[in-house]
mmCIF file of C-alpha atoms in Angstrom:
data_model
loop_
_atom_site.group_PDB
_atom_site.id
_atom_site.type_symbol
_atom_site.label_atom_id
_atom_site.label_comp_id
_atom_site.label_asym_id
_atom_site.label_seq_id
_atom_site.Cartn_x
_atom_site.Cartn_y
_atom_site.Cartn_z
ATOM 1 C CA MET P 1 -0.146 -0.012 -0.103
ATOM 2 C CA SER P 2 1.585 3.180 -1.000
ATOM 3 C CA LEU P 3 2.176 6.292 1.456
ATOM 4 C CA ILE P 4 0.375 9.284 -0.005
ATOM 5 C CA LEU P 5 0.497 12.651 1.892
ATOM 6 C CA PRO P 6 0.246 15.949 0.962
ATOM 7 C CA ALA P 7 3.559 18.233 0.948
ATOM 8 C CA ALA P 8 2.547 19.959 4.219
ATOM 9 C CA TRP P 9 1.371 16.918 6.375
ATOM 10 C CA GLY P 10 2.594 16.923 9.968
ATOM 11 C CA VAL P 11 3.816 20.647 10.054
ATOM 12 C CA PHE P 12 1.167 21.977 12.016
ATOM 13 C CA PHE P 13 -0.765 19.978 14.878
ATOM 14 C CA LEU P 14 -2.637 20.942 18.090
ATOM 15 C CA LEU P 15 -0.985 20.856 21.574
ATOM 16 C CA GLN P 16 -3.141 22.010 24.498
ATOM 17 C CA GLY P 17 -1.977 23.363 27.571
ATOM 18 C CA ILE P 18 1.559 22.832 26.610
ATOM 19 C CA ALA P 19 4.202 25.695 26.606
ATOM 20 C CA THR P 20 7.439 25.073 24.605
ATOM 21 C CA GLN P 21 10.623 27.077 24.761
ATOM 22 C CA PRO P 22 12.080 28.088 21.141
ATOM 23 C CA ASP P 23 14.047 25.436 19.903
ATOM 24 C CA PRO P 24 16.662 26.572 16.780
ATOM 25 C CA LEU P 25 17.160 22.826 15.668
ATOM 26 C CA LEU P 26 13.515 21.979 15.476
ATOM 27 C CA GLU P 27 12.832 25.231 13.841
ATOM 28 C CA ARG P 28 15.399 24.580 11.507
ATOM 29 C CA ALA P 29 13.725 20.984 10.566
ATOM 30 C CA LEU P 30 10.431 22.465 10.140
ATOM 31 C CA ARG P 31 11.691 24.818 7.533
ATOM 32 C CA LYS P 32 13.833 21.883 5.903
ATOM 33 C CA ILE P 33 10.301 20.199 5.772
ATOM 34 C CA ALA P 34 8.457 22.866 4.626
ATOM 35 C CA VAL P 35 10.578 24.473 2.010
ATOM 36 C CA SER P 36 12.103 21.589 0.229
ATOM 37 C CA GLU P 37 10.955 18.332 1.890
ATOM 38 C CA ASP P 38 14.260 17.310 3.234
ATOM 39 C CA TYR P 39 13.236 14.817 5.385
ATOM 40 C CA VAL P 40 16.793 13.198 6.110
ATOM 41 C CA GLY P 41 18.195 16.295 7.039
ATOM 42 C CA ALA P 42 14.981 17.230 9.082
ATOM 43 C CA LEU P 43 15.364 13.933 11.020
ATOM 44 C CA ALA P 44 19.002 14.512 11.761
ATOM 45 C CA ASP P 45 18.179 18.203 13.292
ATOM 46 C CA LEU P 46 15.296 16.595 15.089
ATOM 47 C CA GLU P 47 17.471 13.561 16.835
ATOM 48 C CA ALA P 48 19.827 16.352 17.883
ATOM 49 C CA SER P 49 17.198 18.039 19.347
ATOM 50 C CA LEU P 50 15.805 15.015 20.919
ATOM 51 C CA ARG P 51 19.140 14.228 22.684
ATOM 52 C CA GLY P 52 19.262 17.638 24.394
ATOM 53 C CA PRO P 53 17.613 18.340 27.822
ATOM 54 C CA ASN P 54 13.572 18.532 27.978
ATOM 55 C CA PRO P 55 13.113 17.689 24.541
ATOM 56 C CA SER P 56 10.084 19.180 22.870
ATOM 57 C CA PRO P 57 6.788 17.245 22.364
ATOM 58 C CA GLN P 58 6.591 19.104 18.943
ATOM 59 C CA ALA P 59 10.262 17.052 18.194
ATOM 60 C CA HIS P 60 9.023 13.763 18.829
ATOM 61 C CA TYR P 61 5.936 14.278 16.654
ATOM 62 C CA GLN P 62 7.993 15.819 13.698
ATOM 63 C CA ALA P 63 10.383 12.699 13.832
ATOM 64 C CA GLY P 64 7.272 10.591 13.532
ATOM 65 C CA VAL P 65 6.706 12.514 10.687
ATOM 66 C CA CYS P 66 10.197 12.005 9.038
ATOM 67 C CA HIS P 67 10.217 8.517 9.972
ATOM 68 C CA THR P 68 7.128 7.619 8.288
ATOM 69 C CA ILE P 69 8.054 9.642 5.044
ATOM 70 C CA LEU P 70 11.129 7.817 5.057
ATOM 71 C CA ARG P 71 9.417 4.224 5.835
ATOM 72 C CA ASN P 72 10.852 3.498 9.214
ATOM 73 C CA TYR P 73 7.143 2.742 10.595
ATOM 74 C CA SER P 74 8.104 1.344 13.646
ATOM 75 C CA LYS P 75 10.517 4.139 14.619
ATOM 76 C CA ALA P 76 7.381 6.659 13.562
ATOM 77 C CA LEU P 77 4.926 4.453 15.904
ATOM 78 C CA ASP P 78 7.401 5.370 18.689
ATOM 79 C CA SER P 79 7.864 8.894 18.208
ATOM 80 C CA PHE P 80 4.141 9.316 17.972
ATOM 81 C CA ARG P 81 3.531 7.472 21.282
ATOM 82 C CA LYS P 82 6.145 9.566 22.969
ATOM 83 C CA ALA P 83 4.315 12.834 21.588
ATOM 84 C CA ARG P 84 1.226 11.343 22.978
ATOM 85 C CA GLU P 85 2.741 10.807 26.453
ATOM 86 C CA LEU P 86 3.896 14.608 26.307
ATOM 87 C CA GLY P 87 0.240 15.802 25.510
ATOM 88 C CA VAL P 88 0.268 16.055 21.867
ATOM 89 C CA HIS P 89 -3.027 15.098 20.410
ATOM 90 C CA GLY P 90 -5.541 15.908 17.793
ATOM 91 C CA SER P 91 -6.203 14.563 13.987
ATOM 92 C CA GLU P 92 -2.680 14.790 12.503
ATOM 93 C CA LEU P 93 -1.291 12.624 15.364
ATOM 94 C CA GLU P 94 -4.204 10.038 14.773
ATOM 95 C CA LEU P 95 -3.603 10.258 10.975
ATOM 96 C CA GLY P 96 0.035 9.662 11.847
ATOM 97 C CA PHE P 97 -0.796 6.590 13.987
ATOM 98 C CA GLY P 98 -3.029 5.174 11.250
ATOM 99 C CA ILE P 99 -0.560 5.448 8.144
ATOM 100 C CA ALA P 100 2.088 4.026 10.374
ATOM 101 C CA TYR P 101 -0.173 0.916 11.689
ATOM 102 C CA ILE P 102 -1.193 0.507 7.876
ATOM 103 C CA HIS P 103 2.119 0.048 6.453
ATOM 104 C CA LEU P 104 2.891 -2.560 9.352
ATOM 105 C CA GLY P 105 -0.027 -4.623 8.444
ATOM 106 C CA GLN P 106 -1.914 -3.904 11.406
ATOM 107 C CA ASP P 107 -5.321 -2.725 9.725
ATOM 108 C CA ALA P 108 -7.859 -2.640 12.636
ATOM 109 C CA GLU P 109 -5.592 -0.478 14.495
ATOM 110 C CA ALA P 110 -5.153 1.569 11.780
ATOM 111 C CA ARG P 111 -8.990 1.649 10.898
ATOM 112 C CA ALA P 112 -9.604 2.892 14.564
ATOM 113 C CA HIS P 113 -7.122 5.474 14.370
ATOM 114 C CA LEU P 114 -8.092 6.873 10.875
ATOM 115 C CA GLU P 115 -12.096 7.004 11.708
ATOM 116 C CA ARG P 116 -10.589 8.786 15.143
ATOM 117 C CA THR P 117 -9.043 11.768 12.425
ATOM 118 C CA LEU P 118 -12.475 11.675 10.603
ATOM 119 C CA SER P 119 -14.335 12.336 13.684
ATOM 120 C CA LEU P 120 -11.772 14.987 14.900
ATOM 121 C CA GLN P 121 -11.446 16.582 11.113
ATOM 122 C CA PRO P 122 -14.285 15.616 8.862
ATOM 123 C CA GLY P 123 -13.853 15.108 5.269
ATOM 124 C CA ASP P 124 -9.666 14.883 5.879
ATOM 125 C CA PRO P 125 -8.546 13.472 2.539
ATOM 126 C CA ASN P 126 -6.055 11.578 3.778
ATOM 127 C CA ALA P 127 -7.864 9.797 6.222
ATOM 128 C CA LEU P 128 -10.547 8.908 3.495
ATOM 129 C CA PHE P 129 -7.921 7.784 0.943
ATOM 130 C CA HIS P 130 -6.558 5.306 3.598
ATOM 131 C CA LEU P 131 -9.505 4.235 4.590
ATOM 132 C CA GLY P 132 -10.954 3.659 0.953
ATOM 133 C CA ARG P 133 -7.734 1.730 0.359
ATOM 134 C CA LEU P 134 -8.659 -0.522 3.707
ATOM 135 C CA ASP P 135 -12.184 -1.172 2.261
ATOM 136 C CA LEU P 136 -10.593 -2.143 -0.720
ATOM 137 C CA LYS P 137 -8.636 -4.668 0.621
ATOM 138 C CA THR P 138 -11.396 -6.259 2.630
ATOM 139 C CA GLY P 139 -13.643 -6.604 -0.912
ATOM 140 C CA ASN P 140 -15.652 -3.708 -0.213
ATOM 141 C CA ALA P 141 -15.009 -1.847 -3.501
ATOM 142 C CA GLY P 142 -18.330 0.182 -3.315
ATOM 143 C CA ARG P 143 -17.525 1.616 0.336
ATOM 144 C CA ALA P 144 -14.054 2.382 -1.176
ATOM 145 C CA ALA P 145 -15.023 4.053 -4.391
ATOM 146 C CA GLU P 146 -17.175 6.291 -2.478
ATOM 147 C CA ARG P 147 -14.278 7.465 -0.100
ATOM 148 C CA PHE P 148 -12.093 7.861 -3.078
ATOM 149 C CA ARG P 149 -14.785 10.375 -4.704
ATOM 150 C CA GLN P 150 -15.027 12.395 -1.429
ATOM 151 C CA VAL P 151 -11.023 12.488 -1.914
ATOM 152 C CA LEU P 152 -11.289 13.679 -5.656
ATOM 153 C CA ALA P 153 -14.030 16.353 -4.964
ATOM 154 C CA ALA P 154 -11.503 17.768 -2.505
ATOM 155 C CA GLN P 155 -8.551 17.172 -4.692
ATOM 156 C CA PRO P 156 -9.267 16.524 -8.002
ATOM 157 C CA ASN P 157 -5.687 15.529 -9.403
ATOM 158 C CA HIS P 158 -5.016 13.086 -6.413
ATOM 159 C CA GLN P 159 -3.012 10.437 -7.928
ATOM 160 C CA GLY P 160 -3.533 7.707 -5.390
ATOM 161 C CA ALA P 161 -7.220 8.069 -5.197
ATOM 162 C CA LEU P 162 -7.563 8.423 -9.037
ATOM 163 C CA PHE P 163 -5.886 5.226 -9.793
ATOM 164 C CA SER P 164 -7.774 3.427 -6.310
ATOM 165 C CA LEU P 165 -11.219 4.741 -7.825
ATOM 166 C CA GLY P 166 -10.552 2.872 -11.450
ATOM 167 C CA SER P 167 -9.346 -0.360 -9.802
ATOM 168 C CA SER P 168 -12.510 -0.290 -7.400
ATOM 169 C CA LEU P 169 -14.675 0.541 -10.377
ATOM 170 C CA ILE P 170 -13.331 -2.362 -12.166
ATOM 171 C CA ARG P 171 -13.843 -4.821 -9.332
ATOM 172 C CA GLN P 172 -17.606 -3.725 -9.161
ATOM 173 C CA GLY P 173 -17.876 -4.704 -12.860
ATOM 174 C CA LYS P 174 -17.686 -0.900 -13.795
ATOM 175 C CA GLU P 175 -15.175 -1.884 -16.615
ATOM 176 C CA ARG P 176 -16.118 1.591 -18.782
ATOM 177 C CA GLU P 177 -16.111 3.991 -16.001
ATOM 178 C CA GLY P 178 -13.107 2.455 -14.150
ATOM 179 C CA LYS P 179 -10.971 2.362 -17.527
ATOM 180 C CA GLN P 180 -11.800 6.053 -18.210
ATOM 181 C CA VAL P 181 -10.634 7.015 -14.603
ATOM 182 C CA LEU P 182 -7.496 5.166 -14.984
ATOM 183 C CA GLU P 183 -6.888 6.797 -18.220
ATOM 184 C CA HIS P 184 -7.479 10.051 -16.455
ATOM 185 C CA HIS P 185 -4.927 9.337 -13.713
ATOM 186 C CA ARG P 186 -2.446 8.316 -16.784
ATOM 187 C CA ARG P 187 -3.011 11.819 -18.116
ATOM 188 C CA ILE P 188 -2.646 13.699 -14.932
ATOM 189 C CA GLY P 189 0.545 11.722 -14.313
ATOM 190 C CA HIS P 190 1.819 12.696 -17.528
ATOM 191 C CA LEU P 191 0.895 16.692 -16.855
ATOM 192 C CA GLN P 192 2.600 16.192 -13.750
ATOM 193 C CA GLY P 193 5.901 15.090 -15.222
ATOM 194 C CA ARG P 194 5.601 17.918 -17.528
ATOM 195 C CA LEU P 195 4.972 20.361 -15.081
ATOM 196 C CA LYS P 196 8.452 19.493 -13.452
ATOM 197 C CA SER P 197 10.347 19.572 -16.210
ATOM 198 C CA LEU P 198 9.100 22.960 -17.322
ATOM 199 C CA SER P 199 9.413 24.256 -13.911
ATOM 200 C CA LEU P 200 12.899 23.204 -13.919
ATOM 201 C CA MET P 201 13.295 25.084 -17.030
ATOM 202 C CA ALA P 202 11.572 28.172 -15.791
ATOM 203 C CA ASP P 203 13.756 28.296 -13.349
ATOM 204 C CA SER P 204 16.770 29.561 -15.783
ATOM 205 C CA PRO P 205 17.341 33.120 -16.046
ATOM 206 C CA LYS P 206 17.236 32.732 -19.765
ATOM 207 C CA ALA P 207 13.660 30.961 -19.850
ATOM 208 C CA SER P 208 11.965 31.837 -22.502
ATOM 209 C CA SER P 209 8.318 32.751 -23.253
ATOM 210 C CA GLU P 210 7.316 29.867 -25.059
ATOM 211 C CA VAL P 211 8.619 27.814 -21.791
ATOM 212 C CA PHE P 212 6.552 30.000 -19.774
ATOM 213 C CA ALA P 213 3.130 29.815 -22.022
ATOM 214 C CA ASP P 214 3.327 26.139 -22.027
ATOM 215 C CA LEU P 215 3.877 26.471 -18.078
ATOM 216 C CA GLY P 216 0.840 28.287 -18.137
ATOM 217 C CA ASP P 217 -1.255 25.670 -20.205
ATOM 218 C CA VAL P 218 0.016 22.772 -18.215
ATOM 219 C CA PHE P 219 -1.255 24.687 -14.817
ATOM 220 C CA LEU P 220 -4.300 25.321 -16.638
ATOM 221 C CA GLU P 221 -5.152 21.573 -17.300
ATOM 222 C CA LEU P 222 -4.346 20.796 -13.686
ATOM 223 C CA GLY P 223 -6.809 23.399 -12.654
ATOM 224 C CA ARG P 224 -4.208 25.785 -10.754
ATOM 225 C CA LYS P 225 -6.036 28.792 -12.329
ATOM 226 C CA GLU P 226 -3.817 31.383 -10.521
ATOM 227 C CA ASP P 227 -0.664 29.759 -11.384
ATOM 228 C CA ALA P 228 -1.484 29.834 -15.283
ATOM 229 C CA LEU P 229 -2.110 33.469 -14.806
ATOM 230 C CA LYS P 230 1.023 34.485 -13.393
ATOM 231 C CA ALA P 231 2.763 32.086 -15.676
ATOM 232 C CA TYR P 232 0.990 33.888 -18.767
ATOM 233 C CA GLU P 233 1.838 37.283 -17.424
ATOM 234 C CA ARG P 234 5.587 36.247 -17.290
ATOM 235 C CA ALA P 235 5.579 35.034 -20.745
ATOM 236 C CA GLU P 236 4.074 38.325 -22.005
ATOM 237 C CA GLU P 237 6.921 40.114 -20.026
ATOM 238 C CA ILE P 238 9.497 38.479 -22.020
ATOM 239 C CA THR P 239 7.969 38.787 -25.276
ATOM 240 C CA PRO P 240 5.081 41.851 -25.162
ATOM 241 C CA GLY P 241 2.224 40.790 -27.567
ATOM 242 C CA THR P 242 3.009 36.963 -27.819
ATOM 243 C CA PRO P 243 -0.027 35.109 -29.029
ATOM 244 C CA LEU P 244 1.129 32.064 -27.371
ATOM 245 C CA THR P 245 -0.735 33.375 -24.370
ATOM 246 C CA GLY P 246 -3.847 33.979 -25.920
ATOM 247 C CA LEU P 247 -5.874 30.268 -25.895
ATOM 248 C CA GLY P 248 -5.072 29.980 -22.173
ATOM 249 C CA ARG P 249 -5.966 33.295 -21.375
ATOM 250 C CA GLY P 250 -9.349 33.106 -23.500
ATOM 251 C CA SER P 251 -9.954 29.820 -21.571
ATOM 252 C CA LEU P 252 -9.508 31.501 -18.287
ATOM 253 C CA ALA P 253 -11.924 34.293 -19.182
ATOM 254 C CA TYR P 254 -14.437 31.862 -20.401
ATOM 255 C CA GLY P 255 -14.556 30.212 -17.311
ATOM 256 C CA GLN P 256 -14.788 33.357 -15.283
ATOM 257 C CA GLY P 257 -17.674 34.341 -17.280
ATOM 258 C CA ASP P 258 -15.852 37.304 -18.593
ATOM 259 C CA TRP P 259 -17.023 36.668 -22.264
ATOM 260 C CA THR P 260 -15.797 39.927 -23.778
ATOM 261 C CA GLU P 261 -12.161 39.416 -22.690
ATOM 262 C CA ALA P 262 -12.440 35.833 -23.726
ATOM 263 C CA ARG P 263 -13.528 36.839 -27.017
ATOM 264 C CA THR P 264 -10.850 39.285 -27.363
ATOM 265 C CA GLN P 265 -7.797 37.099 -26.561
ATOM 266 C CA LEU P 266 -9.566 34.308 -28.329
ATOM 267 C CA LEU P 267 -9.764 36.381 -31.874
ATOM 268 C CA ARG P 268 -6.206 37.196 -31.202
ATOM 269 C CA TYR P 269 -5.016 33.988 -30.943
ATOM 270 C CA LEU P 270 -6.578 32.729 -33.725
ATOM 271 C CA GLU P 271 -5.862 35.654 -35.918
ATOM 272 C CA LYS P 272 -1.983 35.159 -34.990
ATOM 273 C CA VAL P 273 -1.682 31.346 -34.659
ATOM 274 C CA GLY P 274 -3.750 30.167 -37.210
ATOM 275 C CA GLY P 275 -6.484 27.297 -36.768
ATOM 276 C CA ASP P 276 -7.287 25.978 -33.061
ATOM 277 C CA CYS P 277 -10.448 23.936 -32.562
ATOM 278 C CA GLN P 278 -10.446 24.582 -29.180
ATOM 279 C CA GLY P 279 -10.395 28.102 -29.789
ATOM 280 C CA TYR P 280 -13.395 28.037 -32.127
ATOM 281 C CA LEU P 281 -15.287 25.599 -29.931
ATOM 282 C CA LEU P 282 -15.335 28.213 -27.068
ATOM 283 C CA LEU P 283 -15.955 30.841 -29.347
ATOM 284 C CA GLY P 284 -19.163 28.970 -30.536
ATOM 285 C CA LEU P 285 -20.343 28.058 -26.926
ATOM 286 C CA MET P 286 -20.397 31.637 -26.123
ATOM 287 C CA GLU P 287 -22.318 32.638 -28.995
ATOM 288 C CA LYS P 288 -24.618 30.074 -28.453
ATOM 289 C CA GLN P 289 -25.156 30.992 -24.904
ATOM 290 C CA GLU P 290 -26.012 34.190 -26.154
ATOM 291 C CA LYS P 291 -28.478 32.925 -28.789
ATOM 292 C CA LYS P 292 -26.248 33.946 -31.746
ATOM 293 C CA TYR P 293 -27.039 30.812 -33.376
ATOM 294 C CA GLY P 294 -25.702 31.785 -36.977
ATOM 295 C CA LEU P 295 -22.534 32.836 -35.481
ATOM 296 C CA ALA P 296 -22.057 29.937 -33.087
ATOM 297 C CA ARG P 297 -22.816 27.355 -35.882
ATOM 298 C CA GLN P 298 -20.191 29.340 -38.155
ATOM 299 C CA HIS P 299 -17.269 29.035 -35.423
ATOM 300 C CA LEU P 300 -18.378 25.436 -34.449
ATOM 301 C CA ASN P 301 -18.382 24.166 -38.139
ATOM 302 C CA ARG P 302 -14.869 25.779 -38.702
ATOM 303 C CA GLY P 303 -13.531 24.058 -35.695
ATOM 304 C CA LEU P 304 -15.101 20.778 -37.131
ATOM 305 C CA GLU P 305 -13.385 21.272 -40.007
ATOM 306 C CA LEU P 306 -10.096 21.279 -38.286
ATOM 307 C CA CYS P 307 -10.970 18.283 -35.783
ATOM 308 C CA PRO P 308 -13.519 16.498 -37.792
ATOM 309 C CA GLY P 309 -13.707 13.502 -34.872
ATOM 310 C CA ARG P 310 -13.837 16.109 -32.209
ATOM 311 C CA LEU P 311 -16.553 14.757 -30.115
ATOM 312 C CA LEU P 312 -17.237 18.053 -27.797
ATOM 313 C CA ILE P 313 -17.797 19.963 -31.060
ATOM 314 C CA LEU P 314 -20.240 17.380 -32.467
ATOM 315 C CA ALA P 315 -21.932 17.475 -28.836
ATOM 316 C CA SER P 316 -22.257 21.100 -29.180
ATOM 317 C CA LEU P 317 -23.703 21.052 -32.618
ATOM 318 C CA ALA P 318 -26.169 18.887 -32.015
ATOM 319 C CA GLU P 319 -27.557 20.608 -28.725
ATOM 320 C CA LEU P 320 -27.543 23.807 -31.062
ATOM 321 C CA GLU P 321 -29.694 22.214 -33.465
ATOM 322 C CA LEU P 322 -32.176 21.089 -31.188
ATOM 323 C CA GLN P 323 -32.259 24.875 -29.605
ATOM 324 C CA ARG P 324 -32.880 25.868 -33.079
ATOM 325 C CA GLY P 325 -35.474 23.393 -33.627
ATOM 326 C CA ASN P 326 -33.741 21.427 -36.450
ATOM 327 C CA VAL P 327 -34.507 17.993 -35.176
ATOM 328 C CA ALA P 328 -33.248 16.163 -38.159
ATOM 329 C CA GLY P 329 -29.872 18.191 -37.713
ATOM 330 C CA ALA P 330 -29.387 17.308 -34.248
ATOM 331 C CA GLU P 331 -30.098 13.553 -35.329
ATOM 332 C CA GLU P 332 -26.913 13.624 -37.753
ATOM 333 C CA PHE P 333 -24.710 14.693 -35.268
ATOM 334 C CA SER P 334 -25.860 12.420 -32.776
ATOM 335 C CA GLN P 335 -25.667 9.501 -35.135
ATOM 336 C CA LYS P 336 -21.976 10.807 -36.131
ATOM 337 C CA MET P 337 -20.917 10.643 -32.254
ATOM 338 C CA ILE P 338 -22.182 7.321 -31.805
ATOM 339 C CA ARG P 339 -20.384 5.839 -34.736
ATOM 340 C CA ILE P 340 -17.218 7.547 -33.704
ATOM 341 C CA ASP P 341 -17.558 6.472 -29.868
ATOM 342 C CA ALA P 342 -20.210 4.134 -28.826
ATOM 343 C CA ASP P 343 -19.172 4.821 -25.500
ATOM 344 C CA PHE P 344 -19.168 8.745 -25.475
ATOM 345 C CA ALA P 345 -22.563 9.485 -23.572
ATOM 346 C CA ALA P 346 -23.539 12.720 -25.324
ATOM 347 C CA GLY P 347 -24.630 10.572 -28.695
ATOM 348 C CA PRO P 348 -27.369 8.625 -27.159
ATOM 349 C CA PHE P 349 -28.585 11.445 -24.947
ATOM 350 C CA PHE P 350 -29.122 14.028 -28.035
ATOM 351 C CA LEU P 351 -30.349 11.094 -29.992
ATOM 352 C CA ALA P 352 -32.814 10.292 -27.351
ATOM 353 C CA PHE P 353 -34.129 14.028 -26.934
ATOM 354 C CA CYS P 354 -34.736 13.940 -31.266
ATOM 355 C CA ARG P 355 -36.807 10.763 -30.479
ATOM 356 C CA ILE P 356 -38.673 12.664 -27.758
ATOM 357 C CA TYR P 357 -39.541 15.219 -30.358
ATOM 358 C CA GLN P 358 -40.466 12.554 -32.890
ATOM 359 C CA GLN P 359 -42.731 10.892 -30.317
ATOM 360 C CA ARG P 360 -40.757 7.715 -30.708
ATOM 361 C CA LEU P 361 -40.961 7.382 -27.206
ATOM 362 C CA GLU P 362 -39.839 3.751 -26.710
ATOM 363 C CA GLU P 363 -36.762 4.187 -28.569
ATOM 364 C CA ALA P 364 -36.160 7.536 -26.698
ATOM 365 C CA GLU P 365 -36.464 5.298 -23.409
ATOM 366 C CA GLU P 366 -33.808 2.680 -24.519
ATOM 367 C CA LEU P 367 -31.525 5.545 -25.765
ATOM 368 C CA GLY P 368 -32.144 7.058 -22.015
ATOM 369 C CA ARG P 369 -31.105 3.892 -20.302
ATOM 370 C CA ARG P 370 -28.215 3.521 -22.593
ATOM 371 C CA THR P 371 -27.033 6.874 -21.496
ATOM 372 C CA LEU P 372 -27.088 6.308 -17.804
ATOM 373 C CA GLU P 373 -25.591 3.324 -18.576
ATOM 374 C CA LEU P 374 -22.631 5.245 -19.588
ATOM 375 C CA ASP P 375 -22.911 7.857 -16.866
ATOM 376 C CA ASP P 376 -25.630 7.485 -14.161
ATOM 377 C CA ARG P 377 -23.795 10.470 -12.068
ATOM 378 C CA ASN P 378 -24.683 12.989 -14.572
ATOM 379 C CA PRO P 379 -27.694 15.041 -13.307
ATOM 380 C CA ASN P 380 -28.556 16.009 -17.032
ATOM 381 C CA HIS P 381 -28.864 12.225 -17.902
ATOM 382 C CA HIS P 382 -31.586 11.800 -15.045
ATOM 383 C CA LEU P 383 -33.372 14.784 -16.476
ATOM 384 C CA LEU P 384 -33.372 13.363 -19.673
ATOM 385 C CA MET P 385 -35.228 9.909 -18.139
ATOM 386 C CA LYS P 386 -37.760 12.660 -16.286
ATOM 387 C CA ALA P 387 -38.584 13.975 -19.858
ATOM 388 C CA VAL P 388 -39.027 10.551 -21.251
ATOM 389 C CA TYR P 389 -41.365 9.524 -18.557
ATOM 390 C CA GLN P 390 -43.192 12.651 -18.341
ATOM 391 C CA ALA P 391 -43.747 11.994 -22.194
ATOM 392 C CA ARG P 392 -44.880 8.787 -21.580
ATOM 393 C CA GLY P 393 -47.257 9.429 -18.540
ATOM 394 C CA ASN P 394 -45.425 8.039 -15.771
ATOM 395 C CA ALA P 395 -45.075 10.360 -13.170
ATOM 396 C CA GLU P 396 -43.870 7.944 -10.416
ATOM 397 C CA LYS P 397 -40.463 7.269 -12.657
ATOM 398 C CA ALA P 398 -40.434 10.954 -13.800
ATOM 399 C CA LEU P 399 -40.026 12.036 -10.170
ATOM 400 C CA HIS P 400 -37.688 9.286 -9.473
ATOM 401 C CA HIS P 401 -35.368 10.627 -11.674
ATOM 402 C CA GLU P 402 -35.708 14.193 -10.802
ATOM 403 C CA ASP P 403 -34.885 13.636 -7.054
ATOM 404 C CA ARG P 404 -32.019 11.763 -8.188
ATOM 405 C CA ALA P 405 -30.927 14.695 -10.514
ATOM 406 C CA ASN P 406 -31.156 17.094 -7.702
ATOM 407 C CA GLN P 407 -29.233 14.962 -5.184
ATOM 408 C CA LEU P 408 -26.642 14.611 -8.039
ATOM 409 C CA ARG P 409 -26.490 18.781 -8.386
ATOM 410 C CA GLY P 410 -26.278 18.715 -4.529
ATOM 411 C CA GLY P 411 -23.478 16.492 -4.256
ATOM 412 C CA SER P 412 -25.252 14.380 -2.162
ATOM 413 C CA GLY P 413 -25.378 11.043 -4.260
ATOM 414 C CA PRO P 414 -23.315 8.280 -3.693
#
């Protein structure tokens, strides 16, 4: 079982009723942990501090953290126990005990401490992750998946939770969804590796605007928007007027709802760099939201010319045609999506709406079930089924799917 901890784990914890004297060695160890994650050097400082008179409870606790990171789990337990004897307690200490016990194969003790961590710190992602791993180990893949989803709600790029969720879904027989999660796990791993390389390049005083523009794009894909903006700004400082930041800046503005800025950036980018289907997709989506259907269609069709198999563009065109009342056009795009990728849920989703408009309700219900089979956690897919059952006069089933959609929108679904 792998050790997954955030970089700052163990730096802070609760001491109640304990007054400690300043300890330069402890302070130096904490700096090594927080700044460079130098756990070997930090442990040397802590051990020197512990050899002195009246060692700090903090030093024992931080020594346990270092031993955990360095995989000295028995020594970590000794340090945590000594810290507890001296008055240290709280969720961080319980987490430390839990992780050490897991790696020593003492699962019952690990679970007890991790559950206490959650009682003190509800929603703690590390406790949830390791409890999920324990659930998976005991064969409770459904409960494990629920815990991993909670972790990912707080930390969307948590590598351990992504991999473990994929594995737990496959164990439940949900192979398609599990494989999608594992593919996303691989993509995030690739992006994080690229981020590391670009960050090293950006540290050079001779780093080019291209490096910072690429760095911003990676930050954006990882959801780190503020870091992306800083990288784009640095690229523009090096090369004023560079078009390389236009797509990223346009995407940021689009996500913030600043469509005027998004259009300015995207049009600047497309004019200088040339065709890019993502840029045209975003422009089309904005025009569609403002009901400028002709302009939206123009942008989306241009994007489709550049990327003929781009499923998101086809889905946007299918939705656009439905909004315009062109059911035949929507059906054509839906069928094309299904031919390209039968497991892409938007294909049967939009085709089901076409069938509702055509009063072919049995086919609509069948397509709706296929949509839910592909993704039953999307509230819009349950609203589709609500529409199907309303059209078929089945109020009970319509209400069931409406309730499920509301649960998913509120984040209360399992």
